Short mmCIF file of C-alpha atoms in Angstrom, two decimals:
data_model
loop_
_atom_site.label_atom_id
_atom_site.label_comp_id
_atom_site.label_asym_id
_atom_site.label_seq_id
_atom_site.Cartn_x
_atom_site.Cartn_y
_atom_site.Cartn_z
CA MET Q 1 -19.76 -7.88 -37.51
CA PRO Q 2 -19.34 -9.61 -40.91
CA ARG Q 3 -22.40 -11.26 -42.41
CA PRO Q 4 -22.33 -15.02 -43.07
CA LYS Q 5 -22.58 -15.82 -46.75
CA VAL Q 6 -21.83 -18.36 -49.45
CA ILE Q 7 -19.66 -17.28 -52.40
CA HIS Q 8 -19.80 -19.02 -55.80
CA GLN Q 9 -17.78 -18.78 -59.01
CA PRO Q 10 -16.40 -16.63 -60.52
CA THR Q 11 -16.18 -14.58 -57.32
CA THR Q 12 -14.53 -17.53 -55.53
CA GLN Q 13 -11.52 -17.52 -57.84
CA LEU Q 14 -11.14 -13.75 -57.74
CA SER Q 15 -11.31 -13.72 -53.93
CA LEU Q 16 -8.77 -16.51 -53.51
CA LYS Q 17 -6.46 -14.86 -56.03
CA ARG Q 18 -6.57 -11.53 -54.20
CA GLY Q 19 -5.82 -13.18 -50.87
CA ILE Q 20 -2.93 -15.19 -52.28
CA ASN Q 21 -1.48 -12.14 -54.01
CA THR Q 22 -1.71 -10.07 -50.83
CA LEU Q 23 0.34 -12.56 -48.83
CA VAL Q 24 2.86 -13.21 -51.63
CA LYS Q 25 3.48 -9.48 -52.04
CA ALA Q 26 4.54 -9.36 -48.39
CA ILE Q 27 6.85 -12.39 -48.67
CA ALA Q 28 8.27 -12.38 -52.22
CA PRO Q 29 10.56 -9.36 -51.56
CA THR Q 30 12.54 -11.48 -49.07
CA LEU Q 31 13.78 -13.86 -51.80
CA GLY Q 32 17.47 -13.68 -52.71
CA PRO Q 33 20.74 -12.34 -51.30
CA THR Q 34 19.54 -8.72 -51.47
CA PRO Q 35 16.18 -9.07 -49.74
CA ARG Q 36 13.84 -6.22 -49.07
CA ARG Q 37 11.95 -6.14 -45.79
CA SER Q 38 8.39 -6.15 -44.54
CA ILE Q 39 7.23 -4.21 -41.48
CA ALA Q 40 4.83 -5.92 -39.08
CA GLN Q 41 3.01 -4.07 -36.30
CA ASN Q 42 3.00 -6.00 -33.03
CA GLN Q 43 0.75 -4.25 -30.51
CA THR Q 44 2.70 -1.06 -29.71
CA LYS Q 45 5.88 -1.77 -31.66
CA PHE Q 46 7.01 -2.56 -35.19
CA GLU Q 47 9.15 -5.41 -36.47
CA SER Q 48 11.39 -5.29 -39.54
CA LEU Q 49 11.25 -8.78 -41.05
CA ASP Q 50 13.09 -10.53 -43.89
CA ASP Q 51 12.03 -14.12 -43.09
CA GLY Q 52 9.08 -15.33 -45.17
CA GLY Q 53 7.98 -17.88 -42.56
CA VAL Q 54 7.87 -15.30 -39.77
CA ILE Q 55 6.04 -12.82 -42.00
CA ALA Q 56 3.42 -15.47 -42.78
CA ARG Q 57 2.91 -16.15 -39.11
CA ARG Q 58 2.56 -12.45 -38.24
CA ILE Q 59 -0.32 -12.11 -40.71
CA ILE Q 60 -3.12 -13.51 -38.53
CA ALA Q 61 -6.07 -12.42 -40.66
CA LEU Q 62 -6.98 -9.96 -43.41
CA PRO Q 63 -9.87 -7.54 -42.84
CA GLU Q 64 -11.94 -8.71 -45.84
CA PRO Q 65 -13.23 -12.27 -45.16
CA GLU Q 66 -13.37 -13.22 -48.84
CA ILE Q 67 -9.71 -12.34 -49.37
CA ASP Q 68 -8.64 -13.79 -46.05
CA VAL Q 69 -9.49 -17.35 -47.14
CA GLY Q 70 -6.91 -17.39 -49.93
CA ALA Q 71 -4.24 -15.83 -47.72
CA MET Q 72 -4.84 -18.36 -44.95
CA LEU Q 73 -4.68 -21.29 -47.37
CA LEU Q 74 -1.23 -20.17 -48.46
CA ARG Q 75 -0.19 -19.18 -44.93
CA GLN Q 76 -0.67 -22.73 -43.69
CA VAL Q 77 1.50 -24.14 -46.48
CA LEU Q 78 4.27 -21.61 -45.85
CA TRP Q 79 4.37 -22.12 -42.10
CA GLN Q 80 4.59 -25.88 -42.52
CA ALA Q 81 7.54 -25.38 -44.89
CA HIS Q 82 9.17 -23.03 -42.39
CA GLN Q 83 8.87 -25.54 -39.55
CA HIS Q 84 9.86 -28.60 -41.55
CA VAL Q 85 12.88 -27.45 -43.57
CA GLY Q 86 13.55 -23.93 -42.29
CA ASP Q 87 14.20 -22.42 -45.71
CA GLY Q 88 12.46 -22.09 -49.07
CA VAL Q 89 9.38 -20.22 -47.81
CA ALA Q 90 9.67 -17.34 -50.28
CA THR Q 91 10.31 -19.79 -53.13
CA THR Q 92 7.22 -21.76 -52.14
CA ALA Q 93 5.13 -18.58 -52.09
CA VAL Q 94 6.30 -17.43 -55.52
CA LEU Q 95 5.75 -20.88 -57.07
CA TYR Q 96 2.29 -21.17 -55.50
CA GLU Q 97 1.17 -17.77 -56.74
CA ARG Q 98 2.35 -18.39 -60.31
CA ILE Q 99 0.77 -21.86 -60.50
CA TYR Q 100 -2.58 -20.54 -59.27
CA LYS Q 101 -2.49 -17.49 -61.55
CA GLU Q 102 -1.59 -19.48 -64.67
CA GLY Q 103 -4.07 -22.21 -63.74
CA LEU Q 104 -6.92 -19.70 -63.65
CA ARG Q 105 -6.05 -18.56 -67.19
CA PHE Q 106 -6.38 -22.08 -68.57
CA ILE Q 107 -9.57 -22.77 -66.60
CA ALA Q 108 -11.05 -19.61 -68.12
CA ALA Q 109 -10.04 -21.00 -71.53
CA GLY Q 110 -12.00 -24.21 -70.89
CA ALA Q 111 -9.68 -26.54 -68.96
CA ASP Q 112 -11.34 -28.79 -66.38
CA PRO Q 113 -10.01 -27.95 -62.86
CA MET Q 114 -10.03 -31.54 -61.60
CA ARG Q 115 -8.23 -32.93 -64.64
CA LEU Q 116 -5.79 -30.00 -64.55
CA ARG Q 117 -5.00 -30.73 -60.91
CA ALA Q 118 -4.37 -34.40 -61.72
CA ARG Q 119 -2.03 -33.51 -64.60
CA LEU Q 120 -0.08 -31.08 -62.41
CA MET Q 121 0.38 -33.77 -59.76
CA THR Q 122 1.67 -36.28 -62.33
CA LEU Q 123 4.44 -33.81 -63.27
CA LEU Q 124 5.73 -33.55 -59.70
CA PRO Q 125 7.76 -36.80 -59.58
CA GLN Q 126 9.37 -36.01 -62.93
CA ILE Q 127 10.50 -32.49 -61.97
CA SER Q 128 11.55 -33.55 -58.46
CA ALA Q 129 13.65 -36.38 -59.93
CA ARG Q 130 15.36 -33.93 -62.27
CA LEU Q 131 16.26 -31.62 -59.40
CA LEU Q 132 17.60 -34.49 -57.30
CA ALA Q 133 19.57 -35.83 -60.28
CA ALA Q 134 21.43 -32.51 -60.39
CA ALA Q 135 22.35 -32.76 -56.70
CA ARG Q 136 25.85 -33.46 -55.47
CA PRO Q 137 27.41 -33.75 -52.00
CA LEU Q 138 28.82 -30.70 -50.28
CA ARG Q 139 32.58 -30.29 -50.68
CA GLY Q 140 34.11 -29.21 -47.42
CA GLU Q 141 33.74 -26.36 -44.98
CA ALA Q 142 33.94 -23.58 -47.58
CA GLU Q 143 30.82 -24.79 -49.39
CA LEU Q 144 28.97 -25.21 -46.09
CA LYS Q 145 29.71 -21.57 -45.31
CA SER Q 146 28.59 -20.48 -48.81
CA LEU Q 147 25.38 -22.44 -48.45
CA ALA Q 148 24.76 -21.04 -44.98
CA PHE Q 149 25.10 -17.52 -46.40
CA SER Q 150 22.54 -18.30 -49.11
CA VAL Q 151 20.07 -19.11 -46.31
CA CYS Q 152 20.79 -16.42 -43.70
CA TYR Q 153 22.58 -13.66 -45.72
CA ASP Q 154 24.67 -12.92 -42.62
CA GLU Q 155 28.42 -13.39 -43.17
CA GLU Q 156 29.28 -13.79 -39.50
CA MET Q 157 26.50 -16.30 -38.92
CA ALA Q 158 27.32 -18.24 -42.11
CA LYS Q 159 30.97 -18.55 -41.08
CA VAL Q 160 30.13 -19.80 -37.58
CA LEU Q 161 27.40 -22.26 -38.58
CA GLY Q 162 29.36 -23.61 -41.54
CA GLU Q 163 32.29 -24.35 -39.25
CA ILE Q 164 30.02 -26.00 -36.68
CA ILE Q 165 28.21 -28.36 -39.07
CA HIS Q 166 31.53 -29.24 -40.69
CA SER Q 167 32.97 -30.11 -37.26
CA ILE Q 168 30.10 -32.04 -35.64
CA GLY Q 169 28.38 -33.45 -38.73
CA GLN Q 170 24.79 -33.82 -39.82
CA TYR Q 171 23.54 -35.32 -36.57
CA GLY Q 172 25.59 -33.27 -34.12
CA GLN Q 173 23.88 -31.43 -31.30
CA VAL Q 174 23.65 -27.65 -31.83
CA ASP Q 175 22.29 -25.47 -29.06
CA ILE Q 176 21.33 -21.93 -30.18
CA ARG Q 177 21.14 -19.46 -27.27
CA ALA Q 178 20.67 -15.73 -26.88
CA GLY Q 179 24.01 -13.99 -26.36
CA HIS Q 180 24.94 -10.89 -24.41
CA GLY Q 181 27.17 -9.09 -26.91
CA ARG Q 182 26.56 -7.73 -30.39
CA GLY Q 183 28.23 -10.53 -32.33
CA MET Q 184 28.22 -14.32 -32.26
CA GLU Q 185 30.23 -16.65 -30.07
CA HIS Q 186 30.46 -20.42 -30.14
CA ASN Q 187 32.24 -23.27 -28.47
CA PHE Q 188 32.54 -27.01 -28.88
CA VAL Q 189 32.09 -29.43 -26.01
CA GLU Q 190 33.03 -33.06 -26.22
CA GLY Q 191 30.38 -35.45 -24.96
CA SER Q 192 26.64 -35.21 -24.35
CA TYR Q 193 24.38 -33.17 -22.10
CA TRP Q 194 20.77 -33.10 -20.84
CA ARG Q 195 18.52 -30.41 -19.41
CA GLY Q 196 18.20 -30.67 -15.64
CA GLY Q 197 21.01 -29.70 -13.33
CA ALA Q 198 22.33 -30.31 -9.84
CA GLN Q 199 19.58 -30.59 -7.22
CA SER Q 200 21.47 -28.57 -4.62
CA LYS Q 201 23.65 -25.47 -4.95
CA GLU Q 202 25.86 -26.93 -2.22
CA MET Q 203 27.11 -29.44 -4.79
CA LEU Q 204 28.39 -26.57 -6.95
CA ARG Q 205 30.12 -24.69 -4.16
CA GLY Q 206 33.86 -24.34 -4.61
CA PHE Q 207 33.81 -24.87 -8.39
CA GLN Q 208 34.64 -22.15 -10.92
CA ARG Q 209 31.67 -20.62 -12.79
CA GLY Q 210 29.31 -22.76 -10.71
CA VAL Q 211 30.06 -25.90 -12.72
CA ALA Q 212 30.86 -29.07 -10.78
CA GLU Q 213 33.40 -31.24 -12.61
CA MET Q 214 34.50 -34.77 -11.78
CA HIS Q 215 36.98 -37.08 -13.48
CA ASP Q 216 36.71 -40.87 -13.71
CA ALA Q 217 33.23 -40.81 -12.20
CA ALA Q 218 30.77 -43.64 -11.61
CA ILE Q 219 27.18 -43.11 -12.75
CA ILE Q 220 23.91 -44.51 -11.40
CA VAL Q 221 20.66 -44.06 -13.34
CA THR Q 222 17.30 -44.63 -11.67
CA ASP Q 223 13.66 -43.63 -12.11
CA MET Q 224 13.07 -43.54 -8.35
CA ASP Q 225 11.95 -40.68 -6.12
CA ILE Q 226 14.32 -40.66 -3.16
CA GLU Q 227 12.43 -39.52 -0.06
CA GLU Q 228 14.19 -40.95 2.98
CA PRO Q 229 17.91 -40.96 3.88
CA ARG Q 230 17.77 -44.70 4.46
CA ASP Q 231 16.92 -45.21 0.78
CA LEU Q 232 20.43 -44.09 -0.16
CA VAL Q 233 22.40 -45.98 2.50
CA PRO Q 234 22.72 -49.32 0.58
CA LEU Q 235 23.85 -47.53 -2.59
CA MET Q 236 26.45 -45.35 -0.87
CA SER Q 237 27.76 -48.34 1.11
CA LEU Q 238 28.19 -50.28 -2.15
CA ALA Q 239 30.06 -47.35 -3.71
CA LEU Q 240 32.40 -47.17 -0.72
CA ARG Q 241 33.15 -50.87 -0.89
CA HIS Q 242 34.13 -50.55 -4.57
CA GLY Q 243 36.40 -47.58 -3.95
CA ILE Q 244 34.30 -45.06 -5.91
CA SER Q 245 35.38 -41.48 -5.16
CA ASN Q 246 33.22 -39.55 -7.68
CA LEU Q 247 29.56 -40.38 -8.28
CA LEU Q 248 26.89 -38.90 -10.57
CA LEU Q 249 23.43 -39.92 -9.38
CA VAL Q 250 20.64 -39.44 -11.96
CA VAL Q 251 17.26 -39.62 -10.19
CA ALA Q 252 13.60 -38.79 -10.77
CA SER Q 253 13.62 -36.56 -7.69
CA ILE Q 254 15.24 -36.28 -4.26
CA SER Q 255 13.92 -34.74 -1.06
CA GLU Q 256 15.86 -32.37 1.19
CA THR Q 257 16.26 -35.12 3.79
CA GLY Q 258 17.54 -37.49 1.13
CA MET Q 259 19.97 -34.81 -0.01
CA SER Q 260 21.34 -34.55 3.53
CA VAL Q 261 22.97 -37.98 3.12
CA VAL Q 262 25.07 -37.10 0.06
CA LEU Q 263 25.97 -33.70 1.55
CA ASP Q 264 27.08 -35.14 4.87
CA LYS Q 265 30.67 -33.99 5.40
CA ARG Q 266 31.77 -37.37 6.64
CA LEU Q 267 30.62 -38.97 3.39
CA THR Q 268 31.75 -36.23 1.01
CA GLU Q 269 35.33 -36.64 2.24
CA GLN Q 270 35.20 -40.15 0.76
CA ILE Q 271 32.73 -39.79 -2.14
CA ARG Q 272 31.99 -36.58 -3.99
CA THR Q 273 28.41 -37.00 -5.19
CA VAL Q 274 26.40 -34.83 -7.57
CA VAL Q 275 22.67 -35.57 -7.79
CA VAL Q 276 20.89 -34.45 -10.97
CA LYS Q 277 17.38 -34.71 -12.35
CA ILE Q 278 16.43 -34.96 -16.03
CA ASP Q 279 13.92 -32.33 -17.16
CA ALA Q 280 11.44 -34.05 -19.47
CA TYR Q 281 7.90 -33.06 -20.47
CA HIS Q 282 6.77 -36.62 -21.18
CA PRO Q 283 7.46 -39.86 -19.30
CA ALA Q 284 8.56 -41.44 -22.59
CA ASP Q 285 11.25 -38.76 -23.03
CA LEU Q 286 12.50 -39.45 -19.50
CA SER Q 287 12.73 -43.17 -20.17
CA ILE Q 288 14.59 -42.55 -23.45
CA ALA Q 289 17.08 -40.25 -21.72
CA GLN Q 290 17.74 -42.86 -19.04
CA ASP Q 291 18.31 -45.53 -21.70
CA ASP Q 292 20.71 -43.30 -23.63
CA ILE Q 293 22.75 -42.43 -20.54
CA ALA Q 294 22.97 -46.13 -19.71
CA LEU Q 295 24.04 -46.96 -23.26
CA LEU Q 296 26.76 -44.30 -23.28
CA THR Q 297 28.17 -45.12 -19.85
CA GLY Q 298 27.61 -48.86 -19.58
CA ALA Q 299 25.27 -48.45 -16.61
CA ARG Q 300 22.36 -50.78 -15.90
CA PRO Q 301 19.44 -48.60 -14.72
CA LEU Q 302 17.69 -49.33 -11.44
CA LEU Q 303 14.02 -49.12 -12.35
CA GLN Q 304 11.17 -48.93 -9.90
CA LYS Q 305 8.77 -49.90 -12.68
CA ALA Q 306 10.70 -53.19 -12.92
CA GLY Q 307 10.20 -53.83 -9.21
CA GLU Q 308 13.71 -52.78 -8.18
CA SER Q 309 14.92 -50.53 -5.38
CA LEU Q 310 18.27 -49.00 -4.45
CA GLU Q 311 18.78 -51.96 -2.13
CA HIS Q 312 19.10 -54.13 -5.25
CA ALA Q 313 22.11 -52.12 -6.50
CA ARG Q 314 25.09 -54.19 -7.62
CA ALA Q 315 28.44 -53.42 -9.16
CA ASP Q 316 27.10 -53.81 -12.71
CA ASN Q 317 24.57 -51.00 -12.11
CA PHE Q 318 27.41 -48.47 -12.14
CA GLY Q 319 28.36 -46.84 -15.41
CA GLU Q 320 31.54 -44.86 -15.97
CA ALA Q 321 32.66 -41.69 -17.72
CA ARG Q 322 36.05 -40.05 -17.87
CA TRP Q 323 34.62 -36.54 -17.36
CA VAL Q 324 31.32 -35.48 -15.77
CA TRP Q 325 29.97 -31.97 -15.24
CA ALA Q 326 26.82 -30.34 -13.89
CA ASP Q 327 25.55 -26.83 -13.25
CA ASP Q 328 22.19 -25.58 -12.00
CA LYS Q 329 20.46 -26.15 -15.37
CA ASN Q 330 22.28 -28.95 -17.22
CA PHE Q 331 24.52 -31.93 -16.75
CA GLY Q 332 26.63 -34.03 -19.09
CA PHE Q 333 29.64 -36.22 -19.54
CA ALA Q 334 32.26 -37.29 -22.06
CA CYS Q 335 34.16 -40.50 -22.80
CA GLY Q 336 31.54 -42.87 -21.41
CA LYS Q 337 32.51 -46.52 -21.03
CA GLY Q 338 29.52 -48.01 -22.85
CA ASP Q 339 29.72 -50.87 -25.37
CA PRO Q 340 30.80 -49.33 -28.73
CA ARG Q 341 29.05 -52.03 -30.77
CA ARG Q 342 25.70 -51.49 -29.05
CA LEU Q 343 26.16 -47.75 -29.45
CA ARG Q 344 26.85 -48.02 -33.20
CA ALA Q 345 23.84 -50.30 -33.65
CA GLN Q 346 21.57 -47.80 -31.88
CA VAL Q 347 22.90 -44.91 -33.97
CA ARG Q 348 22.21 -46.86 -37.20
CA SER Q 349 18.69 -47.61 -36.00
CA LEU Q 350 18.01 -43.97 -35.14
CA ARG Q 351 19.32 -42.74 -38.49
CA GLN Q 352 16.88 -45.06 -40.24
CA ALA Q 353 14.07 -43.84 -37.99
CA TYR Q 354 15.02 -40.22 -38.71
CA ALA Q 355 14.87 -40.79 -42.46
CA ALA Q 356 11.49 -42.52 -42.15
CA ALA Q 357 9.89 -40.02 -39.72
CA GLU Q 358 7.21 -37.82 -41.26
CA GLU Q 359 6.31 -35.57 -38.33
CA ASP Q 360 8.60 -32.64 -37.49
CA ASP Q 361 8.40 -33.31 -33.73
CA ASP Q 362 9.42 -36.94 -34.23
CA GLN Q 363 12.38 -35.91 -36.39
CA GLN Q 364 13.49 -33.35 -33.81
CA ARG Q 365 13.40 -35.86 -30.95
CA ILE Q 366 15.39 -38.40 -32.95
CA LEU Q 367 17.88 -35.73 -34.00
CA GLU Q 368 18.46 -34.72 -30.37
CA ARG Q 369 19.12 -38.35 -29.44
CA LEU Q 370 21.53 -38.79 -32.32
CA GLY Q 371 23.40 -35.65 -31.30
CA ARG Q 372 23.87 -36.98 -27.78
CA LEU Q 373 24.86 -40.47 -28.86
CA ASN Q 374 27.36 -39.09 -31.38
CA GLY Q 375 29.01 -37.23 -28.52
CA GLY Q 376 29.56 -33.83 -30.17
CA LEU Q 377 27.99 -30.59 -28.92
CA ALA Q 378 28.22 -27.03 -30.20
CA THR Q 379 26.74 -24.05 -28.39
CA VAL Q 380 26.10 -20.84 -30.33
CA TYR Q 381 25.44 -17.53 -28.57
CA VAL Q 382 23.64 -15.10 -30.88
CA GLY Q 383 23.97 -11.43 -30.01
CA GLY Q 384 22.56 -8.18 -31.28
CA ILE Q 385 21.84 -4.56 -30.41
CA ALA Q 386 18.29 -5.05 -29.12
CA GLU Q 387 16.17 -7.90 -27.82
CA ASP Q 388 14.11 -8.08 -31.01
CA GLU Q 389 17.24 -8.29 -33.16
CA ILE Q 390 18.66 -11.07 -30.98
CA ARG Q 391 15.40 -13.02 -31.23
CA GLN Q 392 15.26 -12.62 -35.03
CA ARG Q 393 18.91 -13.63 -35.45
CA LYS Q 394 18.38 -16.63 -33.17
CA GLU Q 395 15.42 -17.78 -35.31
CA THR Q 396 17.50 -17.28 -38.46
CA ALA Q 397 20.35 -19.33 -36.99
CA GLU Q 398 17.98 -22.18 -36.12
CA ARG Q 399 16.52 -22.06 -39.64
CA THR Q 400 20.00 -22.11 -41.18
CA VAL Q 401 21.07 -25.12 -39.11
CA ARG Q 402 17.98 -27.05 -40.28
CA ALA Q 403 18.80 -26.21 -43.91
CA LEU Q 404 22.45 -27.25 -43.54
CA ARG Q 405 21.38 -30.59 -42.06
CA ARG Q 406 19.13 -31.14 -45.08
CA ALA Q 407 22.01 -30.30 -47.40
CA THR Q 408 24.23 -32.96 -45.84
CA GLN Q 409 21.47 -35.51 -46.48
CA LEU Q 410 20.63 -35.10 -50.16
CA GLY Q 411 23.26 -32.61 -51.29
CA VAL Q 412 23.09 -29.30 -53.11
CA ILE Q 413 22.05 -28.05 -56.53
CA PRO Q 414 22.96 -24.93 -58.52
CA GLY Q 415 21.45 -21.95 -56.71
CA GLY Q 416 19.97 -18.63 -57.63
CA GLY Q 417 16.91 -20.30 -59.20
CA ILE Q 418 19.01 -21.92 -61.94
CA ALA Q 419 18.18 -25.56 -61.10
CA LEU Q 420 14.45 -24.84 -61.38
CA LEU Q 421 14.96 -22.75 -64.53
CA HIS Q 422 16.71 -25.69 -66.23
CA CYS Q 423 13.44 -27.65 -66.04
CA ARG Q 424 11.61 -25.10 -68.21
CA ASP Q 425 12.78 -26.06 -71.71
CA ASP Q 426 11.85 -29.74 -71.34
CA LEU Q 427 8.39 -28.76 -70.08
CA LEU Q 428 7.85 -26.47 -73.07
CA LYS Q 429 8.91 -29.20 -75.52
CA GLU Q 430 6.62 -31.74 -73.87
CA ALA Q 431 3.71 -29.29 -74.00
CA GLU Q 432 3.90 -29.11 -77.80
CA ALA Q 433 3.45 -32.89 -78.05
CA GLN Q 434 0.40 -33.13 -75.75
CA PRO Q 435 -2.95 -33.66 -77.51
CA GLU Q 436 -5.07 -33.15 -74.38
CA MET Q 437 -5.71 -29.57 -73.29
CA GLU Q 438 -5.16 -30.21 -69.56
CA SER Q 439 -1.88 -32.08 -70.13
CA ARG Q 440 -0.59 -29.29 -72.32
CA ALA Q 441 -1.80 -26.64 -69.87
CA ALA Q 442 -0.14 -28.37 -66.89
CA ARG Q 443 3.25 -28.28 -68.59
CA LEU Q 444 2.90 -24.66 -69.64
CA ILE Q 445 1.85 -23.73 -66.10
CA MET Q 446 4.88 -25.49 -64.63
CA ALA Q 447 7.19 -23.92 -67.23
CA ALA Q 448 6.04 -20.49 -66.09
CA ALA Q 449 6.27 -21.47 -62.41
CA VAL Q 450 9.88 -22.77 -62.45
CA GLU Q 451 10.96 -19.48 -63.99
CA ALA Q 452 9.19 -17.40 -61.32
CA PRO Q 453 11.75 -17.66 -58.48
CA ILE Q 454 14.71 -16.36 -60.51
CA ARG Q 455 12.55 -13.58 -61.92
CA GLN Q 456 11.57 -12.52 -58.40
CA LEU Q 457 15.16 -12.75 -57.17
CA LEU Q 458 16.35 -10.48 -59.98
CA THR Q 459 13.50 -8.03 -59.40
CA ASN Q 460 14.38 -7.82 -55.70
CA ALA Q 461 17.98 -7.01 -56.63
CA GLY Q 462 16.87 -4.20 -58.97
CA TYR Q 463 17.49 -5.91 -62.33
CA ASP Q 464 15.30 -6.38 -65.38
CA PRO Q 465 14.54 -10.14 -65.37
CA GLY Q 466 13.98 -10.26 -69.14
CA GLU Q 467 17.41 -8.86 -69.96
CA VAL Q 468 19.28 -11.05 -67.45
CA LEU Q 469 17.46 -14.23 -68.49
CA ALA Q 470 18.36 -13.51 -72.11
CA GLN Q 471 22.05 -13.27 -71.12
CA ILE Q 472 21.83 -16.53 -69.16
CA ALA Q 473 20.25 -18.26 -72.15
CA LEU Q 474 23.11 -17.15 -74.40
CA ASP Q 475 25.75 -18.57 -72.04
CA GLY Q 476 23.79 -21.77 -71.30
CA GLY Q 477 25.16 -24.63 -69.21
CA ALA Q 478 25.64 -23.78 -65.52
CA ALA Q 479 25.49 -20.03 -66.16
CA GLY Q 480 23.56 -17.89 -63.72
CA PHE Q 481 23.57 -14.34 -62.44
CA ASP Q 482 25.41 -13.29 -59.30
CA VAL Q 483 23.51 -10.23 -58.08
CA MET Q 484 26.22 -9.48 -55.51
CA ARG Q 485 28.92 -9.21 -58.22
CA ASP Q 486 26.66 -7.95 -61.00
CA GLU Q 487 27.86 -10.53 -63.52
CA ILE Q 488 27.10 -13.82 -65.25
CA VAL Q 489 28.92 -16.66 -63.47
CA ASP Q 490 29.11 -20.42 -63.22
CA VAL Q 491 26.87 -20.62 -60.16
CA ALA Q 492 28.34 -23.85 -58.78
CA ALA Q 493 31.92 -22.58 -59.12
CA ALA Q 494 30.90 -19.28 -57.53
CA GLY Q 495 29.47 -21.09 -54.51
CA ILE Q 496 25.87 -20.13 -55.26
CA LEU Q 497 24.07 -23.23 -54.05
CA ASP Q 498 20.64 -24.33 -52.89
CA VAL Q 499 19.72 -27.25 -50.69
CA ALA Q 500 18.29 -29.91 -53.01
CA GLN Q 501 15.71 -31.16 -50.54
CA VAL Q 502 14.53 -27.64 -49.73
CA GLN Q 503 13.89 -26.85 -53.39
CA VAL Q 504 12.13 -30.17 -53.97
CA GLU Q 505 9.87 -29.69 -50.96
CA ALA Q 506 9.12 -26.09 -51.95
CA LEU Q 507 8.03 -27.33 -55.38
CA GLN Q 508 5.99 -30.22 -53.99
CA ARG Q 509 4.18 -28.08 -51.41
CA ALA Q 510 3.46 -25.31 -53.91
CA VAL Q 511 2.16 -27.60 -56.66
CA SER Q 512 0.00 -29.84 -54.48
CA SER Q 513 -1.55 -26.93 -52.58
CA ALA Q 514 -2.07 -24.56 -55.51
CA ALA Q 515 -3.51 -27.37 -57.66
CA LEU Q 516 -6.00 -28.11 -54.89
CA ALA Q 517 -6.92 -24.42 -54.62
CA LEU Q 518 -7.78 -24.41 -58.33
CA THR Q 519 -10.59 -26.89 -57.64
CA ILE Q 520 -12.32 -24.75 -54.97
CA ASP Q 521 -15.70 -23.57 -56.26
CA VAL Q 522 -17.51 -22.37 -53.14
CA LEU Q 523 -16.51 -20.32 -50.07
CA VAL Q 524 -18.61 -20.49 -46.92
CA LEU Q 525 -17.99 -17.50 -44.64
CA HIS Q 526 -19.12 -17.64 -41.00
CA ARG Q 527 -20.29 -14.72 -38.93
CA GLU Q 528 -17.53 -15.21 -36.35
CA PRO Q 529 -14.69 -17.18 -37.97
CA GLU Q 530 -12.18 -18.73 -35.61
CA THR Q 531 -8.85 -16.87 -35.51
CA MET Q 532 -5.75 -18.97 -34.95
CA THR Q 533 -2.27 -17.65 -34.19
CA ASP Q 534 -0.71 -20.97 -35.23
CA PRO Q 535 -1.26 -21.77 -38.92
#
């Protein structure tokens, strides 16, 4: 059992540095279009990984407590980047390691850690603004596919996901599922869908593939639990009087005796009814789903919480959709008859909320709502040879979709590390004019850091970074190195692109976290430190 102890300088810096280096050495080889892999042991099996975020998560703890602290500091930053933007984890790791390493050199030379941290943070807005100033919108499906490849390095996946995002747009709904073959399959479905299918298999009987389909259907939305057959009688009588022949009934729950009413042969000959339930983990999500269905179809929900019952149903409670479907797990519809103006207003409001949301969970919920309200759905089936490969490809596809969404927001910049490299010369010039040691040091640190990603990319591809960077400097402008073609190219014209927001966030996370690590003087190690699987 490890002994509790308190560690002071200079051992603190050496321990943190060793821990950071250990984690970066496992992740840095995954940077670039020719990534090398890391092997992770998982109980009785091994995983071959080329995703920096997944590698960071697999490293739960290092055996030496002193080193483990530095690795876990970086691990938390990398996992947050992985969850938030999906890409840029290896870039973040390389930037972080170089900033911390260079920072230690200047601290050893007499720089004050707190002032150095402050000067590094003041440079962030300036460098971020320069990166964003170089951004431009994506130009068509071909560039989406090129960008997707720069994230996943899988030609088949890049082609499929590029086509999907081009077709359904930034806010479209993309459902990534495990496939059964070796390749990838995808399809587009018009309309919107929700988790939670038909509440009786009898409703699916007679339909192909177990999917009930209805055309020109009426829709009732309610938050009520239907227990007794008599609860449904007023509603079904109203539907008969209005000549409704197809009905989708969205309920909180329905009992077997309640189901007997809608399955009664005498009634089904006049009204085909499908009863579905929305699967939601939180009551708020259920309420939101009910509101969205009502908005899309023009229905007015019958709400028990508002003191209503099914006896209060009137003609204006019915919504409409041209096509409705349901299976045992999902239901959806297309061409709802809701008010287009109200729908557009809600979409505008949600887009503003999405841009303002800071938490990943909040952004994901808003994105799902936008996808449904926009009425476009793509389903991707990711295959592979083995279960582990399918799971890894599925995670990569999800990460690529997140990155492509970011690209449609703030655009793309020259890839291959070139956009960051272009910040170096200005930083070096500014450093010469700084009278204060910490201000000069901060700019020299950042000049070394922005060069680190392209150096690592070239190293991973088997090139000498010094020689290639010298060639790039001679060509200048938008010149970069295409490691797949083994030549100097105009990176933008060659389709070598990075997501602007991903690169900015990688820089911001690396600088803010590494600058904070430079100010750590003391490590307190416990006898039994808590081990967390989630960073």
